[in-house]
Amino acid sequence: MSEDFKILIADDTEIMRIVMRGFFKKLLLNPHIAETENLHDTYEKLKEEKFDLLLLDINMPNGDSSPNTVVEIKKKYPELHIVMFTGNDKKTLEAAYKAAGAIGFIQKDEHMNISTKEIIDKLFS
């Protein structure tokens, strides 16, 4: 796997950030991982640093991440891969977010590790 892959984990729940950081460290060689806990800080971090992947929670303080949020981020950072991360129903939301430019969708459940591996495999295949 690629060294120094830069990931921004944007989630308001610390335990979810810890879990996802662990998955990424297991799956990638020396990833650089930054974290934010609200949408405003996510936009600021994206301005400060170039990332390869944004793991973006849908429901966060200072604004939920709608499909329009994905479109807006992709306009500013077209090379950024965006993966949605949520406890909401994947079946209901996935198509709209993928149409907006997200490359994947991880639902917060017992299969997060499998979904994360599938996305990493997709990025590096």
C-alpha angles and dihedrals in degrees: 000000000000119000121231094016105173118225131181114201109200110188132129094218116082094205091055091051090050093049094048093045087055092051092049093047089051094048102039134052109244100336118190105228126189126178139209130181103204139033096251092055089046091058090047093050091049089054092051100046141024114241133188096207135025117198100199125193113216098216112050140142117271093031138343119253107249126179085264088060089058091049091050094049093046091053090056097037108026094170093054115106111219123202119185118227121194150139088223121103110288094202092058098046110026099085094053093049094046090049087053091055108273113139096207148002127224117193116207100246141101092295098060092110092054093046091048092051091049091053093047090048090050092051094051101037 
